[in-house]
Structures are given as C-alpha cells and as structure tokens.
Amino acid sequence: MAATSEGDGAVLHAAKLVRDSVPPIHPGGRPVIASVAAAAAGIRLLTGRGTGLGLLATAATAAFFRAPTRVPPPRVGAVLAPADGTVALIEEVVPPPELDLPREPVSRVSVFLSVLDVHVQRIPMHGRIRSVRYVPGVFLSADLDKASTDNERNALVLETQTGHALGVVQIAGLLARRIVCDVRAGDEVAAGETYGLIRFGSRVDTYLPPGVAPEVAVGQRTIGGETPLAVLSRAVS
C-alpha cells in the first residue's frame, strides 16, 4: 500500500511539473485558437486527412497567445519592458498627441515583437491609468520608424507611484489586425501584470519622463515585466 501511495504521489508531482511548465493562454487568443481547431476538425471530417497539420496549427496558434508568469525585479523606480522582443529604436522625440504629454522631446524605447515572441503586453510600473486612446491607422512593418505615427495603435498614459507619467503605445504591425487593451482610465495597476495583446507581429513604444535616459541598447532582447528599460531615481514633487 505504501509503495502504491508513493507511486501515486510521484505521478501527481510529475503532472504538476508538466502543468506548471505550460504557460496560460491570454483570453483574447481563445476565440482564435478555437477557430483554428474547428477549421482543422472540419478539414479532417471532409477529407479524412490533415490530422497532424491541424494539430500543429492549433498548437502553434496557442503558443502565440501564451502569457507566461513573470516576476518583476525588486528594483525601486524600475521602468519595466512592456513586452518581449528586441529593442529596435531608441530616439529623442516629442510624444504623439494621443498621449497628451508635455510637448517636449523625451526618450522613446521601441520594442519590436516577431511572430515568435510572447505577444501580451505588461504594465511597466505600479500606478494608475490616466488615459487610454485608440488611434486607427495603416499596417506598415512595425520595425519602421514611421509606424509610431502611421500605424493602428492604442496609447495609454500611466501615472506612476513616484509621480511620473509614462506613455506606452501598442502598435499594430504588417500582419497584425487587432489590438486588445484590457485597462481603462482610473484603473489601479501593478508592475508586470498583463494588460493587452497585439495579434501577429507588432511593436510597443515606451515614452520615458523628461530627462530619464534608457538603460537598454538597440538590439538588446527584453523580457516583458522583467527587463528594466530605465530607472526613475527621484519622485516628482
């Protein structure tokens, strides 16, 4: 009996390890996954073929919408990357009108997401959402500089607990056709929590407060909710 109990415990432990290693799926991706699975099942019923390809397509779609758990670093004042990807651009620019920030040049850090990256977006710091604004546009390649002003995008301003204002903009890419944003003006948010999703290739711009320099470099990989883009060293009075 003891041996049986130990065996059952080992199986349960192994099952837990497997379950913990599979990241959850963002709710915004579930309808897409269901549609792909239904299409695959329909092809299988009509043709008697395509089981393997259908399973592969469904698994690949589910992987695209994964939302792995992230642990923000215990670094006071850290502005965390809002997305997984590669730092494509770091420039001094005037924030776009939709952010309603002061019209003075600030550092903008642009993270480009390939189709293989995690596509959920994360809150960069503890704070409160001041505003959210959707702007329609075109679907240029997200790694182009003018994608920040021409592409479909969703902009939010975060009032941080340090008293600063951060601008974060989700930008649709060449293949993206849907931006999901789950926060609204007035919401209290925590660093690292997921707040949105861009479907199939995209970019996320972070506008730092005036005088704050980035601590990342062009070409550097970022992990959403964990990689510090910059550090706010003092509170605004």
PDB file of N, CA and C in Angstrom, residues 128-208:
ATOM      1  N   ARG A 128      -1.511  54.224 -11.722  1.00  0.00           N
ATOM      2  CA  ARG A 128      -2.912  54.364 -12.115  1.00  0.00           C
ATOM      3  C   ARG A 128      -2.976  54.795 -13.583  1.00  0.00           C
ATOM      4  N   ILE A 129      -3.902  54.221 -14.315  1.00  0.00           N
ATOM      5  CA  ILE A 129      -4.077  54.589 -15.715  1.00  0.00           C
ATOM      6  C   ILE A 129      -4.761  55.951 -15.800  1.00  0.00           C
ATOM      7  N   ARG A 130      -4.076  56.902 -16.409  1.00  0.00           N
ATOM      8  CA  ARG A 130      -4.653  58.240 -16.575  1.00  0.00           C
ATOM      9  C   ARG A 130      -5.575  58.299 -17.787  1.00  0.00           C
ATOM     10  N   SER A 131      -5.139  57.698 -18.894  1.00  0.00           N
ATOM     11  CA  SER A 131      -5.940  57.770 -20.115  1.00  0.00           C
ATOM     12  C   SER A 131      -5.613  56.602 -21.029  1.00  0.00           C
ATOM     13  N   VAL A 132      -6.570  56.238 -21.873  1.00  0.00           N
ATOM     14  CA  VAL A 132      -6.401  55.212 -22.908  1.00  0.00           C
ATOM     15  C   VAL A 132      -7.062  55.735 -24.170  1.00  0.00           C
ATOM     16  N   ARG A 133      -6.330  55.665 -25.292  1.00  0.00           N
ATOM     17  CA  ARG A 133      -6.897  56.170 -26.539  1.00  0.00           C
ATOM     18  C   ARG A 133      -6.489  55.278 -27.704  1.00  0.00           C
ATOM     19  N   TYR A 134      -7.475  54.846 -28.476  1.00  0.00           N
ATOM     20  CA  TYR A 134      -7.235  54.056 -29.688  1.00  0.00           C
ATOM     21  C   TYR A 134      -7.160  54.986 -30.888  1.00  0.00           C
ATOM     22  N   VAL A 135      -6.158  54.736 -31.762  1.00  0.00           N
ATOM     23  CA  VAL A 135      -5.981  55.555 -32.960  1.00  0.00           C
ATOM     24  C   VAL A 135      -5.947  54.629 -34.182  1.00  0.00           C
ATOM     25  N   PRO A 136      -6.898  54.741 -35.104  1.00  0.00           N
ATOM     26  CA  PRO A 136      -6.861  53.908 -36.309  1.00  0.00           C
ATOM     27  C   PRO A 136      -5.700  54.319 -37.201  1.00  0.00           C
ATOM     28  N   GLY A 137      -5.257  53.393 -38.061  1.00  0.00           N
ATOM     29  CA  GLY A 137      -4.154  53.702 -38.957  1.00  0.00           C
ATOM     30  C   GLY A 137      -3.903  52.581 -39.942  1.00  0.00           C
ATOM     31  N   VAL A 138      -2.730  52.632 -40.584  1.00  0.00           N
ATOM     32  CA  VAL A 138      -2.357  51.631 -41.583  1.00  0.00           C
ATOM     33  C   VAL A 138      -1.597  50.496 -40.899  1.00  0.00           C
ATOM     34  N   PHE A 139      -1.077  49.571 -41.704  1.00  0.00           N
ATOM     35  CA  PHE A 139      -0.390  48.404 -41.156  1.00  0.00           C
ATOM     36  C   PHE A 139       0.977  48.231 -41.820  1.00  0.00           C
ATOM     37  N   LEU A 140       1.854  49.236 -41.601  1.00  0.00           N
ATOM     38  CA  LEU A 140       3.222  49.155 -42.080  1.00  0.00           C
ATOM     39  C   LEU A 140       4.005  48.179 -41.208  1.00  0.00           C
ATOM     40  N   SER A 141       5.156  47.752 -41.693  1.00  0.00           N
ATOM     41  CA  SER A 141       6.016  46.901 -40.876  1.00  0.00           C
ATOM     42  C   SER A 141       6.346  47.622 -39.578  1.00  0.00           C
ATOM     43  N   ALA A 142       6.201  46.937 -38.455  1.00  0.00           N
ATOM     44  CA  ALA A 142       6.321  47.568 -37.142  1.00  0.00           C
ATOM     45  C   ALA A 142       7.739  48.013 -36.811  1.00  0.00           C
ATOM     46  N   ASP A 143       8.750  47.546 -37.562  1.00  0.00           N
ATOM     47  CA  ASP A 143      10.119  47.964 -37.254  1.00  0.00           C
ATOM     48  C   ASP A 143      10.494  49.279 -37.931  1.00  0.00           C
ATOM     49  N   LEU A 144       9.589  49.860 -38.726  1.00  0.00           N
ATOM     50  CA  LEU A 144       9.838  51.151 -39.346  1.00  0.00           C
ATOM     51  C   LEU A 144       9.565  52.278 -38.360  1.00  0.00           C
ATOM     52  N   ASP A 145      10.363  53.347 -38.446  1.00  0.00           N
ATOM     53  CA  ASP A 145      10.206  54.461 -37.526  1.00  0.00           C
ATOM     54  C   ASP A 145       8.818  55.095 -37.639  1.00  0.00           C
ATOM     55  N   LYS A 146       8.303  55.250 -38.876  1.00  0.00           N
ATOM     56  CA  LYS A 146       7.018  55.926 -39.048  1.00  0.00           C
ATOM     57  C   LYS A 146       5.829  55.088 -38.597  1.00  0.00           C
ATOM     58  N   ALA A 147       6.068  53.833 -38.199  1.00  0.00           N
ATOM     59  CA  ALA A 147       4.974  53.032 -37.651  1.00  0.00           C
ATOM     60  C   ALA A 147       4.409  53.666 -36.386  1.00  0.00           C
ATOM     61  N   SER A 148       5.246  54.433 -35.667  1.00  0.00           N
ATOM     62  CA  SER A 148       4.795  55.077 -34.430  1.00  0.00           C
ATOM     63  C   SER A 148       3.713  56.116 -34.664  1.00  0.00           C
ATOM     64  N   THR A 149       3.704  56.706 -35.873  1.00  0.00           N
ATOM     65  CA  THR A 149       2.729  57.761 -36.156  1.00  0.00           C
ATOM     66  C   THR A 149       1.690  57.372 -37.208  1.00  0.00           C
ATOM     67  N   ASP A 150       1.998  56.337 -38.024  1.00  0.00           N
ATOM     68  CA  ASP A 150       1.096  55.995 -39.119  1.00  0.00           C
ATOM     69  C   ASP A 150       0.234  54.756 -38.856  1.00  0.00           C
ATOM     70  N   ASN A 151       0.725  53.833 -38.046  1.00  0.00           N
ATOM     71  CA  ASN A 151       0.030  52.557 -37.873  1.00  0.00           C
ATOM     72  C   ASN A 151      -1.129  52.636 -36.882  1.00  0.00           C
ATOM     73  N   GLU A 152      -2.026  51.661 -36.981  1.00  0.00           N
ATOM     74  CA  GLU A 152      -3.058  51.488 -35.961  1.00  0.00           C
ATOM     75  C   GLU A 152      -2.378  51.308 -34.609  1.00  0.00           C
ATOM     76  N   ARG A 153      -2.888  51.959 -33.573  1.00  0.00           N
ATOM     77  CA  ARG A 153      -2.213  51.894 -32.279  1.00  0.00           C
ATOM     78  C   ARG A 153      -3.187  52.184 -31.141  1.00  0.00           C
ATOM     79  N   ASN A 154      -2.732  51.830 -29.945  1.00  0.00           N
ATOM     80  CA  ASN A 154      -3.504  52.099 -28.733  1.00  0.00           C
ATOM     81  C   ASN A 154      -2.554  52.681 -27.700  1.00  0.00           C
ATOM     82  N   ALA A 155      -2.843  53.900 -27.251  1.00  0.00           N
ATOM     83  CA  ALA A 155      -1.933  54.625 -26.372  1.00  0.00           C
ATOM     84  C   ALA A 155      -2.519  54.755 -24.972  1.00  0.00           C
ATOM     85  N   LEU A 156      -1.674  54.544 -23.967  1.00  0.00           N
ATOM     86  CA  LEU A 156      -2.110  54.789 -22.588  1.00  0.00           C
ATOM     87  C   LEU A 156      -1.058  55.603 -21.854  1.00  0.00           C
ATOM     88  N   VAL A 157      -1.520  56.363 -20.888  1.00  0.00           N
ATOM     89  CA  VAL A 157      -0.632  57.114 -20.000  1.00  0.00           C
ATOM     90  C   VAL A 157      -0.784  56.552 -18.602  1.00  0.00           C
ATOM     91  N   LEU A 158       0.356  56.215 -17.991  1.00  0.00           N
ATOM     92  CA  LEU A 158       0.383  55.649 -16.649  1.00  0.00           C
ATOM     93  C   LEU A 158       0.957  56.669 -15.679  1.00  0.00           C
ATOM     94  N   GLU A 159       0.190  57.009 -14.653  1.00  0.00           N
ATOM     95  CA  GLU A 159       0.709  57.839 -13.565  1.00  0.00           C
ATOM     96  C   GLU A 159       1.332  56.907 -12.538  1.00  0.00           C
ATOM     97  N   THR A 160       2.647  56.965 -12.396  1.00  0.00           N
ATOM     98  CA  THR A 160       3.344  56.033 -11.520  1.00  0.00           C
ATOM     99  C   THR A 160       3.251  56.469 -10.065  1.00  0.00           C
ATOM    100  N   GLN A 161       3.569  55.556  -9.177  1.00  0.00           N
ATOM    101  CA  GLN A 161       3.545  55.866  -7.748  1.00  0.00           C
ATOM    102  C   GLN A 161       4.631  56.866  -7.368  1.00  0.00           C
ATOM    103  N   THR A 162       5.626  57.046  -8.244  1.00  0.00           N
ATOM    104  CA  THR A 162       6.671  58.037  -7.991  1.00  0.00           C
ATOM    105  C   THR A 162       6.243  59.428  -8.442  1.00  0.00           C
ATOM    106  N   GLY A 163       5.082  59.538  -9.082  1.00  0.00           N
ATOM    107  CA  GLY A 163       4.591  60.830  -9.531  1.00  0.00           C
ATOM    108  C   GLY A 163       4.934  61.163 -10.956  1.00  0.00           C
ATOM    109  N   HIS A 164       5.580  60.275 -11.674  1.00  0.00           N
ATOM    110  CA  HIS A 164       5.905  60.490 -13.081  1.00  0.00           C
ATOM    111  C   HIS A 164       4.748  60.046 -13.980  1.00  0.00           C
ATOM    112  N   ALA A 165       4.840  60.418 -15.239  1.00  0.00           N
ATOM    113  CA  ALA A 165       3.892  59.967 -16.256  1.00  0.00           C
ATOM    114  C   ALA A 165       4.653  59.214 -17.335  1.00  0.00           C
ATOM    115  N   LEU A 166       4.209  58.003 -17.625  1.00  0.00           N
ATOM    116  CA  LEU A 166       4.814  57.174 -18.670  1.00  0.00           C
ATOM    117  C   LEU A 166       3.810  56.993 -19.794  1.00  0.00           C
ATOM    118  N   GLY A 167       4.282  57.051 -21.021  1.00  0.00           N
ATOM    119  CA  GLY A 167       3.442  56.744 -22.161  1.00  0.00           C
ATOM    120  C   GLY A 167       3.804  55.383 -22.724  1.00  0.00           C
ATOM    121  N   VAL A 168       2.812  54.533 -22.976  1.00  0.00           N
ATOM    122  CA  VAL A 168       3.031  53.208 -23.564  1.00  0.00           C
ATOM    123  C   VAL A 168       2.061  53.054 -24.729  1.00  0.00           C
ATOM    124  N   VAL A 169       2.595  52.709 -25.907  1.00  0.00           N
ATOM    125  CA  VAL A 169       1.768  52.633 -27.110  1.00  0.00           C
ATOM    126  C   VAL A 169       1.914  51.258 -27.754  1.00  0.00           C
ATOM    127  N   GLN A 170       0.800  50.545 -27.888  1.00  0.00           N
ATOM    128  CA  GLN A 170       0.747  49.291 -28.645  1.00  0.00           C
ATOM    129  C   GLN A 170       0.562  49.648 -30.114  1.00  0.00           C
ATOM    130  N   ILE A 171       1.414  49.103 -30.976  1.00  0.00           N
ATOM    131  CA  ILE A 171       1.366  49.441 -32.388  1.00  0.00           C
ATOM    132  C   ILE A 171       1.187  48.172 -33.211  1.00  0.00           C
ATOM    133  N   ALA A 172       0.157  48.147 -34.032  1.00  0.00           N
ATOM    134  CA  ALA A 172      -0.065  47.002 -34.904  1.00  0.00           C
ATOM    135  C   ALA A 172       1.011  46.958 -35.983  1.00  0.00           C
ATOM    136  N   GLY A 173       1.350  45.753 -36.450  1.00  0.00           N
ATOM    137  CA  GLY A 173       2.383  45.593 -37.464  1.00  0.00           C
ATOM    138  C   GLY A 173       1.822  45.189 -38.808  1.00  0.00           C
ATOM    139  N   LEU A 174       2.701  44.668 -39.644  1.00  0.00           N
ATOM    140  CA  LEU A 174       2.341  44.305 -41.004  1.00  0.00           C
ATOM    141  C   LEU A 174       1.260  43.229 -41.042  1.00  0.00           C
ATOM    142  N   LEU A 175       1.325  42.277 -40.086  1.00  0.00           N
ATOM    143  CA  LEU A 175       0.368  41.173 -40.061  1.00  0.00           C
ATOM    144  C   LEU A 175      -0.718  41.364 -39.013  1.00  0.00           C
ATOM    145  N   ALA A 176      -0.512  42.303 -38.106  1.00  0.00           N
ATOM    146  CA  ALA A 176      -1.468  42.485 -37.012  1.00  0.00           C
ATOM    147  C   ALA A 176      -2.737  43.175 -37.509  1.00  0.00           C
ATOM    148  N   ARG A 177      -3.867  42.728 -36.999  1.00  0.00           N
ATOM    149  CA  ARG A 177      -5.141  43.344 -37.369  1.00  0.00           C
ATOM    150  C   ARG A 177      -6.043  43.542 -36.155  1.00  0.00           C
ATOM    151  N   ARG A 178      -5.488  43.386 -34.972  1.00  0.00           N
ATOM    152  CA  ARG A 178      -6.337  43.544 -33.792  1.00  0.00           C
ATOM    153  C   ARG A 178      -5.474  43.852 -32.574  1.00  0.00           C
ATOM    154  N   ILE A 179      -5.778  44.963 -31.921  1.00  0.00           N
ATOM    155  CA  ILE A 179      -5.127  45.327 -30.672  1.00  0.00           C
ATOM    156  C   ILE A 179      -6.137  45.162 -29.550  1.00  0.00           C
ATOM    157  N   VAL A 180      -5.752  44.460 -28.498  1.00  0.00           N
ATOM    158  CA  VAL A 180      -6.610  44.257 -27.336  1.00  0.00           C
ATOM    159  C   VAL A 180      -6.019  45.026 -26.164  1.00  0.00           C
ATOM    160  N   CYS A 181      -6.828  45.824 -25.490  1.00  0.00           N
ATOM    161  CA  CYS A 181      -6.401  46.546 -24.285  1.00  0.00           C
ATOM    162  C   CYS A 181      -7.443  46.317 -23.202  1.00  0.00           C
ATOM    163  N   ASP A 182      -7.009  45.779 -22.070  1.00  0.00           N
ATOM    164  CA  ASP A 182      -7.939  45.380 -21.017  1.00  0.00           C
ATOM    165  C   ASP A 182      -8.039  46.378 -19.864  1.00  0.00           C
ATOM    166  N   VAL A 183      -7.367  47.544 -19.963  1.00  0.00           N
ATOM    167  CA  VAL A 183      -7.429  48.526 -18.879  1.00  0.00           C
ATOM    168  C   VAL A 183      -8.180  49.765 -19.338  1.00  0.00           C
ATOM    169  N   ARG A 184      -8.673  50.512 -18.357  1.00  0.00           N
ATOM    170  CA  ARG A 184      -9.421  51.729 -18.629  1.00  0.00           C
ATOM    171  C   ARG A 184      -8.891  52.851 -17.730  1.00  0.00           C
ATOM    172  N   ALA A 185      -9.191  54.077 -18.091  1.00  0.00           N
ATOM    173  CA  ALA A 185      -8.776  55.223 -17.284  1.00  0.00           C
ATOM    174  C   ALA A 185      -9.294  55.064 -15.857  1.00  0.00           C
ATOM    175  N   GLY A 186      -8.418  55.292 -14.897  1.00  0.00           N
ATOM    176  CA  GLY A 186      -8.776  55.174 -13.493  1.00  0.00           C
ATOM    177  C   GLY A 186      -8.389  53.856 -12.856  1.00  0.00           C
ATOM    178  N   ASP A 187      -8.025  52.851 -13.660  1.00  0.00           N
ATOM    179  CA  ASP A 187      -7.647  51.543 -13.110  1.00  0.00           C
ATOM    180  C   ASP A 187      -6.327  51.637 -12.352  1.00  0.00           C
ATOM    181  N   GLU A 188      -6.289  50.997 -11.192  1.00  0.00           N
ATOM    182  CA  GLU A 188      -5.033  50.832 -10.454  1.00  0.00           C
ATOM    183  C   GLU A 188      -4.348  49.579 -10.979  1.00  0.00           C
ATOM    184  N   VAL A 189      -3.068  49.684 -11.314  1.00  0.00           N
ATOM    185  CA  VAL A 189      -2.361  48.568 -11.943  1.00  0.00           C
ATOM    186  C   VAL A 189      -1.033  48.312 -11.237  1.00  0.00           C
ATOM    187  N   ALA A 190      -0.521  47.104 -11.428  1.00  0.00           N
ATOM    188  CA  ALA A 190       0.731  46.703 -10.793  1.00  0.00           C
ATOM    189  C   ALA A 190       1.776  46.375 -11.847  1.00  0.00           C
ATOM    190  N   ALA A 191       3.023  46.631 -11.524  1.00  0.00           N
ATOM    191  CA  ALA A 191       4.124  46.358 -12.435  1.00  0.00           C
ATOM    192  C   ALA A 191       4.141  44.881 -12.819  1.00  0.00           C
ATOM    193  N   GLY A 192       4.260  44.612 -14.112  1.00  0.00           N
ATOM    194  CA  GLY A 192       4.378  43.244 -14.597  1.00  0.00           C
ATOM    195  C   GLY A 192       3.076  42.561 -14.942  1.00  0.00           C
ATOM    196  N   GLU A 193       1.936  43.118 -14.533  1.00  0.00           N
ATOM    197  CA  GLU A 193       0.671  42.439 -14.845  1.00  0.00           C
ATOM    198  C   GLU A 193       0.315  42.661 -16.314  1.00  0.00           C
ATOM    199  N   THR A 194      -0.332  41.689 -16.918  1.00  0.00           N
ATOM    200  CA  THR A 194      -0.698  41.813 -18.329  1.00  0.00           C
ATOM    201  C   THR A 194      -1.879  42.774 -18.472  1.00  0.00           C
ATOM    202  N   TYR A 195      -1.843  43.547 -19.560  1.00  0.00           N
ATOM    203  CA  TYR A 195      -2.951  44.475 -19.789  1.00  0.00           C
ATOM    204  C   TYR A 195      -3.464  44.455 -21.226  1.00  0.00           C
ATOM    205  N   GLY A 196      -2.745  43.772 -22.130  1.00  0.00           N
ATOM    206  CA  GLY A 196      -3.202  43.804 -23.507  1.00  0.00           C
ATOM    207  C   GLY A 196      -2.515  42.773 -24.380  1.00  0.00           C
ATOM    208  N   LEU A 197      -2.847  42.823 -25.664  1.00  0.00           N
ATOM    209  CA  LEU A 197      -2.376  41.835 -26.621  1.00  0.00           C
ATOM    210  C   LEU A 197      -2.443  42.436 -28.016  1.00  0.00           C
ATOM    211  N   ILE A 198      -1.410  42.144 -28.840  1.00  0.00           N
ATOM    212  CA  ILE A 198      -1.448  42.515 -30.254  1.00  0.00           C
ATOM    213  C   ILE A 198      -1.310  41.223 -31.043  1.00  0.00           C
ATOM    214  N   ARG A 199      -2.201  41.003 -31.977  1.00  0.00           N
ATOM    215  CA  ARG A 199      -2.238  39.727 -32.693  1.00  0.00           C
ATOM    216  C   ARG A 199      -1.347  39.753 -33.942  1.00  0.00           C
ATOM    217  N   PHE A 200      -0.312  38.917 -33.921  1.00  0.00           N
ATOM    218  CA  PHE A 200       0.532  38.595 -35.079  1.00  0.00           C
ATOM    219  C   PHE A 200       1.449  39.731 -35.530  1.00  0.00           C
ATOM    220  N   GLY A 201       2.549  39.909 -34.841  1.00  0.00           N
ATOM    221  CA  GLY A 201       3.586  40.852 -35.262  1.00  0.00           C
ATOM    222  C   GLY A 201       3.262  42.274 -34.846  1.00  0.00           C
ATOM    223  N   SER A 202       4.168  42.947 -34.118  1.00  0.00           N
ATOM    224  CA  SER A 202       3.796  44.240 -33.578  1.00  0.00           C
ATOM    225  C   SER A 202       4.995  44.953 -32.964  1.00  0.00           C
ATOM    226  N   ARG A 203       4.693  46.063 -32.292  1.00  0.00           N
ATOM    227  CA  ARG A 203       5.726  46.874 -31.641  1.00  0.00           C
ATOM    228  C   ARG A 203       5.089  47.604 -30.470  1.00  0.00           C
ATOM    229  N   VAL A 204       5.891  47.867 -29.445  1.00  0.00           N
ATOM    230  CA  VAL A 204       5.413  48.627 -28.292  1.00  0.00           C
ATOM    231  C   VAL A 204       6.427  49.727 -27.989  1.00  0.00           C
ATOM    232  N   ASP A 205       5.959  50.970 -27.957  1.00  0.00           N
ATOM    233  CA  ASP A 205       6.801  52.128 -27.651  1.00  0.00           C
ATOM    234  C   ASP A 205       6.578  52.558 -26.214  1.00  0.00           C
ATOM    235  N   THR A 206       7.674  52.869 -25.519  1.00  0.00           N
ATOM    236  CA  THR A 206       7.593  53.423 -24.169  1.00  0.00           C
ATOM    237  C   THR A 206       8.214  54.813 -24.178  1.00  0.00           C
ATOM    238  N   TYR A 207       7.449  55.809 -23.745  1.00  0.00           N
ATOM    239  CA  TYR A 207       7.925  57.186 -23.668  1.00  0.00           C
ATOM    240  C   TYR A 207       8.290  57.480 -22.219  1.00  0.00           C
ATOM    241  N   LEU A 208       9.576  57.695 -21.967  1.00  0.00           N
ATOM    242  CA  LEU A 208      10.068  57.934 -20.619  1.00  0.00           C
ATOM    243  C   LEU A 208       9.846  59.392 -20.217  1.00  0.00           C
TER     244      LEU A 208
END
